[in-house]
PDB file of C-alpha atoms in Angstrom:
ATOM      1  CA  MET A 135       7.722 153.932 -68.765  1.00 43.00           C
ATOM      2  CA  ARG A 136       7.297 157.586 -68.038  1.00 42.00           C
ATOM      3  CA  LYS A 137       9.218 158.824 -65.003  1.00 43.00           C
ATOM      4  CA  LYS A 138       9.910 162.058 -63.212  1.00 40.00           C
ATOM      5  CA  LEU A 139      13.549 162.922 -62.366  1.00 38.00           C
ATOM      6  CA  THR A 140      14.058 164.964 -59.204  1.00 33.00           C
ATOM      7  CA  LEU A 141      17.350 166.832 -59.055  1.00 32.00           C
ATOM      8  CA  PHE A 142      18.748 167.081 -55.554  1.00 30.00           C
ATOM      9  CA  LEU A 143      21.772 168.520 -53.901  1.00 28.00           C
ATOM     10  CA  LEU A 144      23.934 166.122 -51.775  1.00 33.00           C
ATOM     11  CA  VAL A 145      26.642 167.806 -49.525  1.00 31.00           C
ATOM     12  CA  PHE A 146      28.376 165.074 -47.247  1.00 33.00           C
ATOM     13  CA  PRO A 147      31.777 163.585 -48.140  1.00 40.00           C
ATOM     14  CA  LEU A 148      32.429 159.851 -48.613  1.00 47.00           C
ATOM     15  CA  THR A 149      34.647 159.389 -45.712  1.00 50.00           C
ATOM     16  CA  PHE A 150      34.989 155.457 -46.263  1.00 51.00           C
ATOM     17  CA  LEU A 151      36.479 155.915 -49.935  1.00 53.00           C
ATOM     18  CA  SER A 152      38.545 158.851 -48.774  1.00 53.00           C
ATOM     19  CA  ALA A 153      40.096 156.915 -46.017  1.00 53.00           C
ATOM     20  CA  GLN A 154      40.735 153.974 -48.368  1.00 52.00           C
ATOM     21  CA  LEU A 155      42.465 156.136 -50.826  1.00 50.00           C
ATOM     22  CA  ALA A 156      44.655 157.549 -48.017  1.00 51.00           C
ATOM     23  CA  GLN A 157      45.818 154.078 -47.055  1.00 51.00           C
ATOM     24  CA  VAL A 158      47.297 153.491 -50.593  1.00 47.00           C
ATOM     25  CA  GLY A 159      49.075 156.815 -50.579  1.00 47.00           C
ATOM     26  CA  MET A 160      46.564 159.106 -52.437  1.00 48.00           C
ATOM     27  CA  THR A 161      46.553 162.442 -51.221  1.00 44.00           C
ATOM     28  CA  GLY A 162      43.978 165.249 -52.081  1.00 39.00           C
ATOM     29  CA  SER A 163      41.138 162.712 -52.228  1.00 38.00           C
ATOM     30  CA  GLY A 164      38.754 165.752 -52.171  1.00 37.00           C
ATOM     31  CA  ASP A 165      39.973 166.349 -55.824  1.00 39.00           C
ATOM     32  CA  ILE A 166      38.714 163.001 -56.906  1.00 40.00           C
ATOM     33  CA  LEU A 167      35.155 162.798 -55.185  1.00 38.00           C
ATOM     34  CA  VAL A 168      32.602 165.630 -55.877  1.00 35.00           C
ATOM     35  CA  THR A 169      29.026 165.810 -54.794  1.00 30.00           C
ATOM     36  CA  VAL A 170      26.289 165.076 -57.204  1.00 26.00           C
ATOM     37  CA  ASN A 171      24.359 168.306 -57.718  1.00 28.00           C
ATOM     38  CA  SER A 172      21.743 170.035 -59.804  1.00 31.00           C
ATOM     39  CA  GLN A 173      24.402 169.847 -62.659  1.00 31.00           C
ATOM     40  CA  MET A 174      24.057 166.118 -62.592  1.00 26.00           C
ATOM     41  CA  LEU A 175      22.192 166.394 -66.067  1.00 23.00           C
ATOM     42  CA  GLY A 176      23.449 169.787 -66.930  1.00 28.00           C
ATOM     43  CA  LYS A 177      24.173 168.986 -70.533  1.00 29.00           C
ATOM     44  CA  MET A 178      20.368 169.217 -71.316  1.00 25.00           C
ATOM     45  CA  THR A 179      19.235 172.336 -73.012  1.00 28.00           C
ATOM     46  CA  MET A 180      15.679 172.830 -71.804  1.00 32.00           C
ATOM     47  CA  ASN A 181      13.653 175.801 -70.625  1.00 28.00           C
ATOM     48  CA  VAL A 182      11.657 173.955 -67.971  1.00 33.00           C
ATOM     49  CA  PRO A 183      13.150 172.328 -64.794  1.00 43.00           C
ATOM     50  CA  LEU A 184      13.707 168.731 -65.112  1.00 47.00           C
ATOM     51  CA  ASP A 185      11.838 167.837 -62.047  1.00 58.00           C
ATOM     52  CA  GLU A 186       8.731 169.086 -63.823  1.00 59.00           C
ATOM     53  CA  ILE A 187       8.782 167.291 -67.114  1.00 63.00           C
ATOM     54  CA  GLU A 188       7.883 163.648 -68.065  1.00 78.00           C
ATOM     55  CA  PHE A 189      10.329 161.571 -69.919  1.00 77.00           C
ATOM     56  CA  ILE A 190      10.830 158.225 -71.255  1.00 83.00           C
ATOM     57  CA  GLY A 191      13.978 156.264 -70.680  1.00 83.00           C
ATOM     58  CA  SER A 192      16.882 157.016 -68.578  1.00 85.00           C
ATOM     59  CA  PRO A 193      20.339 158.881 -68.417  1.00 85.00           C
ATOM     60  CA  PHE A 194      21.617 155.803 -66.239  1.00 87.00           C
ATOM     61  CA  ILE A 195      22.902 152.697 -67.819  1.00 91.00           C
ATOM     62  CA  ASN A 196      21.971 150.933 -64.574  1.00 89.00           C
ATOM     63  CA  GLU A 197      19.095 152.643 -62.954  1.00 85.00           C
ATOM     64  CA  GLU A 198      19.606 150.765 -59.615  1.00 92.00           C
ATOM     65  CA  PHE A 199      22.944 150.884 -57.594  1.00 93.00           C
ATOM     66  CA  GLU A 200      25.223 147.861 -58.251  1.00 94.00           C
ATOM     67  CA  ASN A 201      28.231 146.730 -56.480  1.00 93.00           C
ATOM     68  CA  ALA A 202      31.534 147.878 -57.730  1.00 91.00           C
ATOM     69  CA  THR A 203      35.198 147.602 -56.655  1.00 89.00           C
ATOM     70  CA  ILE A 204      37.329 150.982 -56.684  1.00 85.00           C
ATOM     71  CA  VAL A 205      40.765 150.581 -58.180  1.00 86.00           C
ATOM     72  CA  TYR A 206      43.566 153.035 -57.847  1.00 81.00           C
ATOM     73  CA  LYS A 207      46.839 152.525 -59.885  1.00 82.00           C
ATOM     74  CA  ASN A 208      45.739 148.803 -60.178  1.00 84.00           C
ATOM     75  CA  GLU A 209      45.301 148.264 -56.505  1.00 83.00           C
ATOM     76  CA  GLU A 210      41.868 147.665 -55.015  1.00 83.00           C
ATOM     77  CA  VAL A 211      41.056 150.233 -52.543  1.00 78.00           C
ATOM     78  CA  GLY A 212      37.527 149.436 -51.486  1.00 79.00           C
ATOM     79  CA  ASN A 213      33.938 148.291 -52.587  1.00 84.00           C
ATOM     80  CA  MET A 214      30.984 150.638 -53.071  1.00 83.00           C
ATOM     81  CA  LEU A 215      27.752 150.862 -54.722  1.00 89.00           C
ATOM     82  CA  PHE A 216      27.646 152.612 -58.144  1.00 90.00           C
ATOM     83  CA  ARG A 217      25.462 153.660 -61.079  1.00 89.00           C
ATOM     84  CA  TYR A 218      26.644 155.261 -64.260  1.00 92.00           C
ATOM     85  CA  ASN A 219      25.037 158.408 -65.861  1.00 87.00           C
ATOM     86  CA  ALA A 220      26.104 157.954 -69.412  1.00 89.00           C
ATOM     87  CA  TYR A 221      24.534 161.053 -70.515  1.00 84.00           C
ATOM     88  CA  ASN A 222      26.495 163.222 -68.172  1.00 83.00           C
ATOM     89  CA  GLU A 223      29.573 160.946 -68.266  1.00 86.00           C
ATOM     90  CA  GLU A 224      29.418 160.603 -64.499  1.00 85.00           C
ATOM     91  CA  ILE A 225      29.901 157.636 -62.104  1.00 86.00           C
ATOM     92  CA  GLU A 226      27.784 157.989 -58.961  1.00 85.00           C
ATOM     93  CA  LEU A 227      29.162 156.146 -55.723  1.00 82.00           C
ATOM     94  CA  LYS A 228      27.906 155.457 -52.191  1.00 80.00           C
ATOM     95  CA  GLU A 229      28.882 153.355 -49.362  1.00 78.00           C
ATOM     96  CA  SER A 230      25.619 151.687 -48.930  1.00 81.00           C
ATOM     97  CA  LYS A 231      21.805 152.035 -49.847  1.00 85.00           C
ATOM     98  CA  TYR A 232      21.428 154.087 -46.709  1.00 85.00           C
ATOM     99  CA  HIS A 233      24.104 156.612 -47.749  1.00 79.00           C
ATOM    100  CA  GLU A 234      23.996 159.525 -50.186  1.00 76.00           C
ATOM    101  CA  ALA A 235      25.589 159.322 -53.564  1.00 78.00           C
ATOM    102  CA  LYS A 236      28.431 161.315 -54.826  1.00 78.00           C
ATOM    103  CA  ALA A 237      30.014 161.904 -58.293  1.00 80.00           C
ATOM    104  CA  LEU A 238      33.331 160.548 -58.945  1.00 79.00           C
ATOM    105  CA  ARG A 239      35.535 163.285 -60.366  1.00 75.00           C
ATOM    106  CA  TRP A 240      37.423 162.271 -63.463  1.00 79.00           C
ATOM    107  CA  HIS A 241      40.912 160.857 -62.559  1.00 77.00           C
ATOM    108  CA  PRO A 242      43.316 158.876 -64.855  1.00 82.00           C
ATOM    109  CA  ASP A 243      44.486 156.402 -62.179  1.00 82.00           C
ATOM    110  CA  LEU A 244      41.055 155.792 -60.714  1.00 83.00           C
ATOM    111  CA  HIS A 245      38.385 153.426 -62.079  1.00 90.00           C
ATOM    112  CA  ILE A 246      35.764 150.981 -60.991  1.00 91.00           C
ATOM    113  CA  VAL A 247      35.225 147.349 -61.894  1.00 95.00           C
ATOM    114  CA  THR A 248      31.710 145.792 -61.938  1.00 94.00           C
ATOM    115  CA  ASN A 249      30.804 142.430 -62.825  1.00 92.00           C
ATOM    116  CA  ASN A 250      34.529 141.700 -63.575  1.00 94.00           C
ATOM    117  CA  VAL A 251      34.431 144.475 -66.241  1.00 96.00           C
ATOM    118  CA  PRO A 252      36.466 147.712 -65.702  1.00 96.00           C
ATOM    119  CA  LEU A 253      35.013 151.055 -66.316  1.00 96.00           C
ATOM    120  CA  ARG A 254      37.910 153.515 -67.157  1.00 94.00           C
ATOM    121  CA  LEU A 255      38.522 156.993 -68.139  1.00 93.00           C
ATOM    122  CA  ILE A 256      40.284 156.836 -71.392  1.00 94.00           C
ATOM    123  CA  ASP A 257      41.325 159.208 -74.376  1.00 95.00           C
ATOM    124  CA  PHE A 258      39.698 158.116 -77.647  1.00 96.00           C
ATOM    125  CA  SER A 259      38.792 158.928 -81.124  1.00 95.00           C
ATOM    126  CA  ASN A 260      35.549 158.391 -82.611  1.00 91.00           C
ATOM    127  CA  LYS A 261      34.645 157.510 -86.296  1.00 89.00           C
ATOM    128  CA  ASP A 262      34.725 161.257 -87.217  1.00 88.00           C
ATOM    129  CA  LYS A 263      38.337 161.386 -85.824  1.00 89.00           C
ATOM    130  CA  GLN A 264      37.352 163.586 -82.993  1.00 92.00           C
ATOM    131  CA  LYS A 265      39.475 163.415 -80.033  1.00 95.00           C
ATOM    132  CA  LEU A 266      37.452 162.646 -76.860  1.00 94.00           C
ATOM    133  CA  LYS A 267      37.863 161.674 -73.331  1.00 94.00           C
ATOM    134  CA  GLY A 268      35.234 159.495 -71.603  1.00 93.00           C
ATOM    135  CA  TYR A 269      34.190 156.438 -69.649  1.00 95.00           C
ATOM    136  CA  LEU A 270      34.624 153.006 -71.746  1.00 97.00           C
ATOM    137  CA  PHE A 271      33.976 149.455 -70.466  1.00 97.00           C
ATOM    138  CA  GLU A 272      37.070 147.444 -71.029  1.00 97.00           C
ATOM    139  CA  LEU A 273      35.718 144.152 -72.562  1.00 97.00           C
ATOM    140  CA  ILE A 274      39.061 142.617 -73.514  1.00 97.00           C
ATOM    141  CA  GLU A 275      42.498 143.655 -72.290  1.00 95.00           C
ATOM    142  CA  GLY A 276      45.667 142.492 -74.245  1.00 95.00           C
ATOM    143  CA  LYS A 277      47.834 143.386 -77.360  1.00 95.00           C
ATOM    144  CA  PHE A 278      44.268 143.737 -78.959  1.00 96.00           C
ATOM    145  CA  SER A 279      41.970 145.525 -76.469  1.00 97.00           C
ATOM    146  CA  LEU A 280      38.254 145.924 -76.909  1.00 98.00           C
ATOM    147  CA  TYR A 281      36.186 148.720 -75.420  1.00 98.00           C
ATOM    148  CA  LYS A 282      32.486 149.600 -75.243  1.00 97.00           C
ATOM    149  CA  ARG A 283      31.211 153.251 -74.867  1.00 97.00           C
ATOM    150  CA  MET A 284      27.605 153.620 -73.822  1.00 94.00           C
ATOM    151  CA  ASN A 285      26.124 156.770 -75.196  1.00 90.00           C
ATOM    152  CA  VAL A 286      22.834 158.527 -74.222  1.00 87.00           C
ATOM    153  CA  LYS A 287      20.972 161.017 -76.461  1.00 87.00           C
ATOM    154  CA  PHE A 288      18.396 163.256 -75.113  1.00 82.00           C
ATOM    155  CA  SER A 289      15.424 164.397 -77.153  1.00 84.00           C
ATOM    156  CA  GLU A 290      13.349 167.378 -75.927  1.00 81.00           C
ATOM    157  CA  PRO A 291       9.575 166.928 -75.537  1.00 79.00           C
ATOM    158  CA  LYS A 292       7.195 167.950 -78.526  1.00 83.00           C
ATOM    159  CA  LYS A 293       3.776 169.329 -78.274  1.00 81.00           C
ATOM    160  CA  ALA A 294       1.108 167.865 -80.684  1.00 74.00           C
ATOM    161  CA  THR A 295       0.567 169.987 -83.623  1.00 79.00           C
ATOM    162  CA  THR A 296      -2.941 168.862 -84.456  1.00 78.00           C
ATOM    163  CA  SER A 297      -5.871 167.178 -82.536  1.00 74.00           C
ATOM    164  CA  LEU A 298      -4.851 163.847 -84.180  1.00 78.00           C
ATOM    165  CA  ASP A 299      -1.453 163.981 -82.796  1.00 76.00           C
ATOM    166  CA  LYS A 300      -0.261 163.357 -79.204  1.00 82.00           C
ATOM    167  CA  ASP A 301       2.375 165.081 -77.147  1.00 76.00           C
ATOM    168  CA  VAL A 302       5.749 163.461 -77.517  1.00 80.00           C
ATOM    169  CA  PRO A 303       7.467 163.427 -74.029  1.00 81.00           C
ATOM    170  CA  ALA A 304      11.204 164.095 -73.540  1.00 82.00           C
ATOM    171  CA  ARG A 305      13.268 160.981 -74.195  1.00 85.00           C
ATOM    172  CA  PHE A 306      16.669 159.474 -73.416  1.00 85.00           C
ATOM    173  CA  THR A 307      17.882 156.966 -75.872  1.00 91.00           C
ATOM    174  CA  GLN A 308      20.710 154.651 -75.216  1.00 92.00           C
ATOM    175  CA  PHE A 309      23.206 153.191 -77.915  1.00 92.00           C
ATOM    176  CA  GLU A 310      26.522 151.604 -77.859  1.00 94.00           C
ATOM    177  CA  ALA A 311      29.806 151.956 -79.861  1.00 95.00           C
ATOM    178  CA  PHE A 312      32.896 149.636 -79.784  1.00 97.00           C
ATOM    179  CA  TYR A 313      36.514 150.802 -79.641  1.00 97.00           C
ATOM    180  CA  SER A 314      39.854 149.002 -80.199  1.00 96.00           C
ATOM    181  CA  ARG A 315      43.476 149.549 -79.293  1.00 95.00           C
ATOM    182  CA  ILE A 316      46.247 147.718 -80.928  1.00 92.00           C
ATOM    183  CA  ASP A 317      49.380 147.418 -78.766  1.00 89.00           C
ATOM    184  CA  LYS A 318      49.556 150.754 -77.107  1.00 84.00           C
ATOM    185  CA  ASN A 319      48.253 152.834 -79.945  1.00 90.00           C
ATOM    186  CA  GLU A 320      45.411 155.182 -79.924  1.00 94.00           C
ATOM    187  CA  VAL A 321      41.935 153.882 -79.001  1.00 96.00           C
ATOM    188  CA  ILE A 322      39.837 154.279 -82.071  1.00 95.00           C
ATOM    189  CA  GLU A 323      36.071 153.479 -82.859  1.00 95.00           C
ATOM    190  CA  ILE A 324      35.220 150.286 -84.761  1.00 94.00           C
ATOM    191  CA  SER A 325      33.204 151.398 -87.868  1.00 86.00           C
ATOM    192  CA  GLY A 326      31.465 148.014 -88.324  1.00 82.00           C
ATOM    193  CA  SER A 327      33.314 147.719 -91.967  1.00 87.00           C
ATOM    194  CA  LYS A 328      35.153 144.614 -91.955  1.00 90.00           C
ATOM    195  CA  LYS A 329      37.454 145.823 -94.782  1.00 89.00           C
ATOM    196  CA  GLN A 330      38.357 148.982 -92.693  1.00 90.00           C
ATOM    197  CA  PHE A 331      38.865 146.742 -89.574  1.00 92.00           C
ATOM    198  CA  LEU A 332      41.028 144.328 -91.141  1.00 92.00           C
ATOM    199  CA  VAL A 333      43.423 147.020 -92.721  1.00 89.00           C
ATOM    200  CA  GLU A 334      44.650 147.807 -89.275  1.00 89.00           C
ATOM    201  CA  LEU A 335      46.191 144.264 -88.921  1.00 90.00           C
ATOM    202  CA  SER A 336      49.322 142.828 -90.303  1.00 89.00           C
ATOM    203  CA  PRO A 337      48.849 141.037 -93.772  1.00 88.00           C
ATOM    204  CA  GLN A 338      49.409 137.713 -92.234  1.00 87.00           C
ATOM    205  CA  LEU A 339      47.008 138.235 -89.372  1.00 93.00           C
ATOM    206  CA  ARG A 340      44.566 140.054 -91.744  1.00 93.00           C
ATOM    207  CA  LYS A 341      44.123 136.929 -93.796  1.00 93.00           C
ATOM    208  CA  LYS A 342      43.482 134.672 -90.785  1.00 95.00           C
ATOM    209  CA  THR A 343      41.165 137.084 -89.182  1.00 95.00           C
ATOM    210  CA  ALA A 344      38.945 137.354 -92.338  1.00 95.00           C
ATOM    211  CA  GLU A 345      38.763 133.572 -92.623  1.00 95.00           C
ATOM    212  CA  PHE A 346      37.783 133.434 -88.922  1.00 96.00           C
ATOM    213  CA  ILE A 347      35.139 136.071 -89.375  1.00 96.00           C
ATOM    214  CA  LYS A 348      33.782 134.598 -92.517  1.00 95.00           C
ATOM    215  CA  ALA A 349      33.675 130.960 -91.171  1.00 96.00           C
ATOM    216  CA  ARG A 350      31.596 132.005 -88.051  1.00 94.00           C
ATOM    217  CA  LYS A 351      29.632 134.746 -89.824  1.00 95.00           C
ATOM    218  CA  LEU A 352      30.567 137.282 -87.340  1.00 95.00           C
ATOM    219  CA  LYS A 353      29.453 140.924 -87.288  1.00 94.00           C
ATOM    220  CA  LEU A 354      31.604 143.784 -86.084  1.00 94.00           C
ATOM    221  CA  LYS A 355      28.610 145.551 -84.474  1.00 92.00           C
ATOM    222  CA  ARG A 356      27.665 142.650 -82.039  1.00 95.00           C
ATOM    223  CA  GLU A 357      29.509 142.559 -78.828  1.00 96.00           C
ATOM    224  CA  GLU A 358      29.525 138.938 -78.482  1.00 96.00           C
ATOM    225  CA  ASP A 359      30.973 138.543 -81.989  1.00 97.00           C
ATOM    226  CA  LEU A 360      33.720 141.121 -81.242  1.00 97.00           C
ATOM    227  CA  VAL A 361      34.729 139.480 -78.155  1.00 97.00           C
ATOM    228  CA  LEU A 362      35.377 136.139 -80.154  1.00 97.00           C
ATOM    229  CA  ILE A 363      37.303 138.204 -82.723  1.00 97.00           C
ATOM    230  CA  PHE A 364      39.503 139.925 -80.085  1.00 97.00           C
ATOM    231  CA  ASN A 365      40.059 136.811 -78.083  1.00 97.00           C
ATOM    232  CA  PHE A 366      41.241 135.054 -81.534  1.00 97.00           C
ATOM    233  CA  LEU A 367      43.538 138.003 -82.140  1.00 96.00           C
ATOM    234  CA  ASN A 368      45.185 137.838 -78.910  1.00 96.00           C
ATOM    235  CA  ALA A 369      45.698 134.155 -79.146  1.00 95.00           C
ATOM    236  CA  GLU A 370      47.481 134.372 -82.579  1.00 87.00           C
TER     237      GLU A 370
END
């Protein structure tokens, strides 16, 4: 579906969350909450204003605002509505559907939980060994932890080159990548290669896990299969 995105400037503070954070001893909450402004999609490199172009897809993982619990240092501090702009690595929060949204400034001790799944700010390495920081969904927590990162790629619009062609609108394309952490080691991307995945395990656990994956015909690129594998690892 083609849509138009209107960029807007929001200026009022989230007094509710600020008060909740103050109750648990967090000071300087203004350093954690920032307004959503015209830089919301600032990573785009386009010569025309975004509110004047048509595009397909969305930078948001959840287009509509959903319920979320705000957690600071493992203590719940309030409930709000949120949506996640994965293209811009930005969590948007608002107190109710009648309030204006704000962007949550990156903070290592602050995360949200939606549908019982934490969305955390984490340091990680991708398959190209690049050191990155961003939001990951924590699917499994334990000695063997499993994470999911939602990525969004933006493609600029293209004009038709011949009368037989059609204009190609701008497009947001979403895809996911999975990450693991063993014990307290670095969070690294799961390549999808069974051999590369198993080499990270101890010899004894490697053999058991290989048999488990083979018996159930599991794939390392499917979320539901990875959840089974990591639950198995944590049970051993």
